[in-house]
Amino acid sequence: MHGEFKVPGGKLVVVDLDVVDDAITNFRLAGDFFLEPDEALEDINSAIEGLPANSDAKAITSAVQQSLPEGAVMLGFSAESVATAIRRALQRATTWKDYEWQIVSGPPLEPRMQMAMDQVLAEEVASGRRKPTLRIWEWNKPAVVIGSFQSLRNEVDLENAEKFGFQVVRRISGGGAMFMEAGTVITYSIYAPVELVQGMTFADSYAFLDEWVIIALKSLGIDASYQPLNDIASPTGKIGGAAQKRLGAGAVLHHVTMSYDMDGEKMVQVLRIGREKMSDKGTKSAAKRVDPLRSQTGMERADIIHTMVATFRGLHGLTESELTSDEIARAEELVAEKFGTEEWLQRVP
């Protein structure tokens, strides 16, 4: 069995192993990482040899850590990344290159349709009716998108949201609120078979699924990095945040919203949490916590998206696709049955 894991921002970890009588045998670790002293490599190999094949990531990580001699240095990888590579080998995880990726760009959708379309496309990928897909969202209406588990009244000033024309919707993934206005954000979703992140912790999968966009941002001269658990940031401020949902049908939905431009004063009037965080600093401080892509690059939003798409295509391949009539019809059904209902919006009052 063979497993690989490219550490986001780090090195490639490669493992080869067999399973005999439900135990790991003939284990070998390799990669382009740095490890001192040299003997530590055999220490790790010996520590993994004989472990139960059903060992979880925590047990494997602990075995690696305990095997290391005092003062050992691991550069470009970690005990956790070794565990991820092993679990991927044991569970026969896939890689980006195992799939023919498609892209859907636009058209602009009403906010509740955006929420429904995320569920629909993830389910379509899980069923095999759609190939793994990258979707670039387009907005033509202002909206506040709250996480699946957030309190509506604690998160949003509904009076001010109505005053400024913001529709409030709830998505199926967790995480925090997203403040959306037409032309001010860049949002994308990845719909992939769960095998792509097989063996990874949620934390590792966030960075793994967004490594391509970090590469794209760096090509634009932005010193971008991934900040656990789910932020994309630069030294001058937060750029955006990610959220994720694993569907029982066998797909992973991963979406990110990055700020292209922003009205910090309006944001803290609409979002209660944002207002409270800034209450002792003044509303102008909201803009300082986020450093939009427009101010960092001076580029048009469309040009940044073009670079992102070209980067994804160069790394993983990408062909054009469109939403089908069946997908649109199913999303409309979900709006009527779920995303457009007060019951869903108020699921956490």
Coordinates of C-alpha atoms in Angstrom, one line a residue:
M1 CA 0.0 0.0 0.0
H2 CA 1.2 3.5 -0.9
G3 CA 0.2 6.8 0.6
E4 CA 1.3 10.4 0.0
F5 CA 0.5 13.7 1.8
K6 CA 1.8 17.0 0.6
V7 CA 2.0 19.2 3.8
P8 CA 0.4 22.6 3.0
G9 CA 3.3 25.0 2.8
G10 CA 5.7 22.1 3.6
K11 CA 7.1 19.0 2.1
L12 CA 5.9 15.7 0.6
V13 CA 5.5 12.7 3.0
V14 CA 5.5 9.3 1.3
V15 CA 4.8 5.9 3.0
D16 CA 4.8 2.4 1.7
L17 CA 3.5 -0.5 3.8
D18 CA 1.9 -3.9 3.8
V19 CA -0.8 -5.3 6.2
V20 CA -0.3 -8.8 7.5
D21 CA -2.6 -10.3 10.1
D22 CA -4.2 -6.8 10.6
A23 CA -0.8 -5.3 11.5
I24 CA 1.4 -2.8 9.6
T25 CA 4.5 -4.5 8.2
N26 CA 7.4 -3.6 5.9
F27 CA 6.8 0.1 6.7
R28 CA 9.0 2.7 5.0
L29 CA 8.9 6.5 5.3
A30 CA 10.3 8.8 2.6
G31 CA 9.9 12.3 1.2
D32 CA 11.6 15.6 0.5
F33 CA 11.5 16.7 4.1
F34 CA 14.4 17.4 6.5
L35 CA 15.1 15.2 9.5
E36 CA 17.9 15.3 12.0
P37 CA 19.5 13.1 13.1
D38 CA 19.6 10.7 10.2
E39 CA 18.9 7.8 12.5
A40 CA 15.5 9.2 13.4
L41 CA 14.2 7.9 10.1
E42 CA 14.7 4.3 11.2
D43 CA 13.4 5.1 14.6
I44 CA 10.1 6.2 13.0
N45 CA 10.0 3.1 10.7
S46 CA 10.5 0.8 13.7
A47 CA 7.8 2.6 15.7
I48 CA 5.2 2.1 13.0
E49 CA 6.2 -1.5 12.3
G50 CA 3.7 -3.8 13.9
L51 CA 1.0 -1.2 14.8
P52 CA -2.5 -2.4 14.4
A53 CA -3.8 -1.5 10.9
N54 CA -6.9 0.1 12.4
S55 CA -4.8 2.5 14.5
D56 CA -6.3 6.0 14.4
A57 CA -4.3 9.1 13.5
K58 CA -3.9 10.0 17.2
A59 CA -2.2 6.6 18.0
I60 CA 0.1 6.8 15.0
T61 CA 1.1 10.4 15.8
S62 CA 1.9 9.4 19.3
A63 CA 4.0 6.4 18.2
V64 CA 6.0 8.7 15.9
Q65 CA 6.5 11.4 18.5
Q66 CA 7.7 8.8 21.2
S67 CA 10.1 7.3 18.7
L68 CA 12.1 10.5 18.2
P69 CA 15.4 10.9 20.0
E70 CA 15.8 13.9 22.2
G71 CA 16.6 17.0 20.2
A72 CA 15.3 15.6 16.9
V73 CA 14.3 18.2 14.3
M74 CA 11.5 17.7 11.7
L75 CA 11.4 20.4 9.1
G76 CA 8.7 20.6 6.5
F77 CA 6.6 17.8 8.0
S78 CA 5.4 16.5 11.4
A79 CA 4.3 13.4 13.2
E80 CA 0.7 14.3 12.3
S81 CA 1.6 14.4 8.6
V82 CA 3.2 11.0 8.8
A83 CA -0.1 9.7 10.4
T84 CA -2.1 11.3 7.6
A85 CA 0.0 9.6 4.9
I86 CA -0.4 6.3 6.7
R87 CA -4.1 6.6 7.0
R88 CA -4.4 7.6 3.4
A89 CA -2.5 4.5 2.4
L90 CA -4.6 2.2 4.6
Q91 CA -7.9 3.8 3.4
R92 CA -6.8 4.0 -0.2
A93 CA -7.3 7.8 -0.4
T94 CA -7.2 9.5 -3.8
T95 CA -5.3 12.6 -5.1
W96 CA -6.3 15.6 -7.1
K97 CA -5.0 14.0 -10.2
D98 CA -7.4 11.0 -9.9
Y99 CA -10.3 13.2 -11.0
E100 CA -11.4 15.2 -14.0
W101 CA -12.3 18.6 -12.4
Q102 CA -14.9 20.9 -13.8
I103 CA -15.6 24.5 -13.1
V104 CA -18.9 26.4 -12.9
S105 CA -18.8 30.2 -13.0
G106 CA -22.0 32.1 -12.3
P107 CA -24.6 33.0 -13.1
P108 CA -25.5 35.2 -10.1
L109 CA -27.9 33.4 -7.8
E110 CA -30.4 34.7 -5.2
P111 CA -28.8 34.1 -1.7
R112 CA -31.0 31.2 -0.7
M113 CA -30.3 29.5 -4.0
Q114 CA -26.6 29.8 -3.3
M115 CA -27.1 27.9 -0.1
A116 CA -29.3 25.3 -1.8
M117 CA -26.9 24.9 -4.8
D118 CA -24.0 24.0 -2.4
Q119 CA -26.0 21.1 -1.1
V120 CA -27.2 20.0 -4.5
L121 CA -23.8 20.0 -6.2
A122 CA -22.2 18.2 -3.3
E123 CA -24.9 15.5 -3.5
E124 CA -24.5 15.3 -7.2
V125 CA -20.7 14.6 -6.9
A126 CA -21.4 12.1 -4.2
S127 CA -23.8 10.2 -6.5
G128 CA -21.4 10.3 -9.4
R129 CA -23.8 12.3 -11.6
R130 CA -21.4 15.2 -11.5
K131 CA -17.6 15.2 -11.7
P132 CA -15.7 16.9 -8.9
T133 CA -16.3 20.6 -9.3
L134 CA -15.0 24.1 -8.5
R135 CA -17.8 26.7 -8.4
I136 CA -17.1 30.5 -8.4
W137 CA -20.1 32.2 -6.8
E138 CA -21.5 35.5 -8.1
W139 CA -23.6 37.9 -6.1
N140 CA -26.0 40.6 -7.2
K141 CA -27.7 41.1 -3.9
P142 CA -26.4 41.8 -0.4
A143 CA -26.6 39.0 2.1
V144 CA -25.5 37.8 5.5
V145 CA -24.7 34.1 5.5
I146 CA -24.6 32.6 9.0
G147 CA -23.1 29.3 9.9
S148 CA -25.2 26.2 10.5
F149 CA -24.9 26.5 14.3
Q150 CA -24.9 30.2 14.9
S151 CA -27.6 32.0 16.8
L152 CA -29.5 34.3 14.5
R153 CA -30.3 37.0 17.1
N154 CA -26.9 36.9 18.6
E155 CA -25.2 37.2 15.2
V156 CA -27.3 39.6 13.2
D157 CA -28.9 43.0 13.9
L158 CA -32.1 42.1 11.9
E159 CA -33.3 45.7 11.9
N160 CA -30.2 47.1 10.4
A161 CA -29.9 44.2 8.0
E162 CA -33.4 45.1 6.7
K163 CA -32.5 48.8 6.6
F164 CA -29.5 48.1 4.4
G165 CA -31.2 45.6 2.2
F166 CA -29.4 42.4 3.4
Q167 CA -31.1 39.1 3.2
V168 CA -30.1 36.7 6.0
V169 CA -29.6 33.1 5.1
R170 CA -28.2 30.0 6.9
R171 CA -25.8 27.5 5.2
I172 CA -25.3 23.8 5.9
S173 CA -21.7 24.2 7.1
G174 CA -20.4 25.5 10.4
G175 CA -18.2 28.5 11.0
G176 CA -18.9 32.2 11.3
A177 CA -21.0 34.8 9.5
M178 CA -20.1 36.1 6.0
F179 CA -20.9 39.7 5.0
M180 CA -21.6 39.7 1.3
E181 CA -22.2 42.5 -1.1
A182 CA -22.1 42.4 -4.9
G183 CA -18.6 42.8 -6.2
T184 CA -17.0 42.9 -2.8
V185 CA -16.2 39.3 -2.1
I186 CA -14.7 36.3 -3.9
T187 CA -16.4 33.1 -2.9
Y188 CA -15.8 29.6 -4.2
S189 CA -16.9 26.0 -3.4
I190 CA -15.1 22.7 -4.0
Y191 CA -17.3 19.6 -4.3
A192 CA -15.2 16.5 -4.0
P193 CA -15.5 12.8 -3.2
V194 CA -14.6 12.3 0.4
E195 CA -11.8 10.0 -0.6
L196 CA -9.8 13.1 -1.5
V197 CA -9.4 13.9 2.2
Q198 CA -9.5 10.3 3.4
G199 CA -7.3 9.9 6.5
M200 CA -7.0 13.6 7.2
T201 CA -8.2 15.4 10.2
F202 CA -10.6 18.3 9.6
A203 CA -7.8 20.7 10.4
D204 CA -5.5 19.1 7.8
S205 CA -8.2 19.0 5.2
Y206 CA -8.9 22.7 5.4
A207 CA -5.3 23.6 4.6
F208 CA -5.0 20.8 2.0
L209 CA -8.1 21.9 0.0
D210 CA -7.0 25.6 -0.1
E211 CA -3.3 25.2 -0.9
W212 CA -4.0 26.0 -4.5
V213 CA -5.5 29.4 -3.6
I214 CA -2.5 30.2 -1.4
I215 CA -0.3 29.5 -4.4
A216 CA -2.5 31.8 -6.6
L217 CA -2.4 34.6 -4.1
K218 CA 1.4 34.4 -3.8
S219 CA 1.6 34.7 -7.5
L220 CA -0.1 38.0 -7.2
G221 CA 2.5 39.2 -4.7
I222 CA 0.5 38.6 -1.6
D223 CA 2.3 37.0 1.3
A224 CA -0.7 34.7 1.9
S225 CA -0.7 31.8 4.4
Y226 CA -3.2 29.5 6.0
Q227 CA -4.0 30.2 9.7
P228 CA -5.6 27.3 11.6
L229 CA -8.3 26.5 11.8
N230 CA -9.9 28.1 8.8
D231 CA -8.4 31.5 7.9
I232 CA -6.5 32.7 4.9
A233 CA -4.4 35.7 6.0
S234 CA -1.5 37.9 5.2
P235 CA 0.8 39.9 7.5
T236 CA -1.4 42.9 7.2
G237 CA -4.7 41.2 8.0
K238 CA -7.2 38.4 7.4
I239 CA -8.2 37.8 3.8
G240 CA -10.9 35.3 4.2
G241 CA -12.3 32.2 5.9
A242 CA -13.3 28.7 5.0
A243 CA -16.1 26.3 6.1
Q244 CA -16.6 22.6 5.4
K245 CA -19.3 20.0 5.5
R246 CA -18.9 16.2 5.1
L247 CA -22.0 14.7 3.6
G248 CA -23.0 11.2 4.6
A249 CA -23.5 10.3 0.9
G250 CA -19.8 10.4 0.3
A251 CA -18.8 14.0 -0.6
V252 CA -17.0 16.9 1.0
L253 CA -18.2 20.5 0.5
H254 CA -15.5 23.1 1.1
H255 CA -16.2 26.8 0.6
V256 CA -14.2 30.0 1.1
T257 CA -15.1 33.7 1.1
M258 CA -12.4 36.2 0.6
S259 CA -12.8 39.9 1.0
Y260 CA -12.2 41.9 -2.2
D261 CA -13.5 45.2 -0.9
M262 CA -15.4 46.0 2.2
D263 CA -17.5 48.6 4.1
G264 CA -16.3 48.0 7.7
E265 CA -18.6 50.5 9.2
K266 CA -21.7 49.0 7.6
M267 CA -20.5 45.5 8.6
V268 CA -20.4 46.2 12.3
Q269 CA -23.9 47.8 12.1
V270 CA -25.3 44.6 10.6
L271 CA -23.3 41.9 12.4
R272 CA -23.7 42.0 16.2
I273 CA -20.6 39.9 17.0
G274 CA -18.5 42.1 14.8
R275 CA -19.8 45.2 16.6
E276 CA -19.1 43.7 20.0
K277 CA -15.6 42.7 19.0
M278 CA -14.9 46.3 18.0
S279 CA -16.8 48.0 20.7
D280 CA -13.7 49.1 22.6
K281 CA -11.8 50.1 19.5
G282 CA -14.2 52.0 17.3
T283 CA -15.9 50.9 14.1
K284 CA -12.9 51.8 11.9
S285 CA -11.0 49.0 13.5
A286 CA -13.2 46.5 11.7
A287 CA -11.5 47.3 8.4
K288 CA -8.0 46.8 10.0
R289 CA -8.8 43.2 11.0
V290 CA -9.5 42.4 7.3
D291 CA -7.1 43.4 4.5
P292 CA -9.1 43.1 1.3
L293 CA -7.6 41.8 -1.9
R294 CA -8.3 45.1 -3.8
S295 CA -6.1 47.1 -1.4
Q296 CA -3.3 44.5 -1.5
T297 CA -3.2 44.1 -5.3
G298 CA -4.8 47.1 -6.9
M299 CA -6.3 44.5 -9.3
E300 CA -9.9 44.1 -10.6
R301 CA -11.9 41.4 -9.0
A302 CA -12.3 39.5 -12.3
D303 CA -8.5 39.5 -12.9
I304 CA -7.9 38.0 -9.4
I305 CA -10.5 35.3 -10.1
H306 CA -8.9 34.6 -13.5
T307 CA -5.5 34.0 -11.8
M308 CA -7.1 31.7 -9.3
V309 CA -8.8 29.6 -11.9
A310 CA -5.7 29.5 -14.0
T311 CA -3.7 28.3 -11.0
F312 CA -6.2 25.5 -10.2
R313 CA -6.2 24.5 -13.9
G314 CA -2.4 24.4 -14.0
L315 CA -2.2 22.3 -10.8
H316 CA -5.1 19.9 -11.2
G317 CA -6.7 20.3 -14.6
L318 CA -10.1 22.0 -15.2
T319 CA -12.8 21.9 -17.9
E320 CA -15.8 24.1 -18.3
S321 CA -19.2 23.1 -17.0
E322 CA -22.6 24.6 -16.4
L323 CA -25.4 24.1 -13.9
T324 CA -27.9 21.6 -15.3
S325 CA -31.7 22.1 -15.5
D326 CA -32.1 19.2 -13.0
E327 CA -29.6 20.8 -10.5
I328 CA -31.4 24.2 -10.7
A329 CA -34.8 22.5 -10.2
R330 CA -33.5 20.6 -7.2
A331 CA -32.0 23.7 -5.7
E332 CA -35.4 25.5 -6.1
E333 CA -37.1 22.6 -4.3
L334 CA -34.6 22.9 -1.5
V335 CA -35.3 26.7 -1.2
A336 CA -39.0 26.0 -0.9
E337 CA -38.6 23.0 1.5
K338 CA -35.6 24.2 3.6
F339 CA -33.4 27.2 2.9
G340 CA -36.3 29.6 2.4
T341 CA -38.2 28.6 5.5
E342 CA -38.3 30.3 8.9
E343 CA -37.8 26.9 10.5
W344 CA -34.3 26.6 8.9
L345 CA -33.3 30.2 9.4
Q346 CA -34.4 30.1 13.1
R347 CA -33.0 26.6 13.8
V348 CA -30.8 28.3 16.3
P349 CA -32.8 31.4 17.2

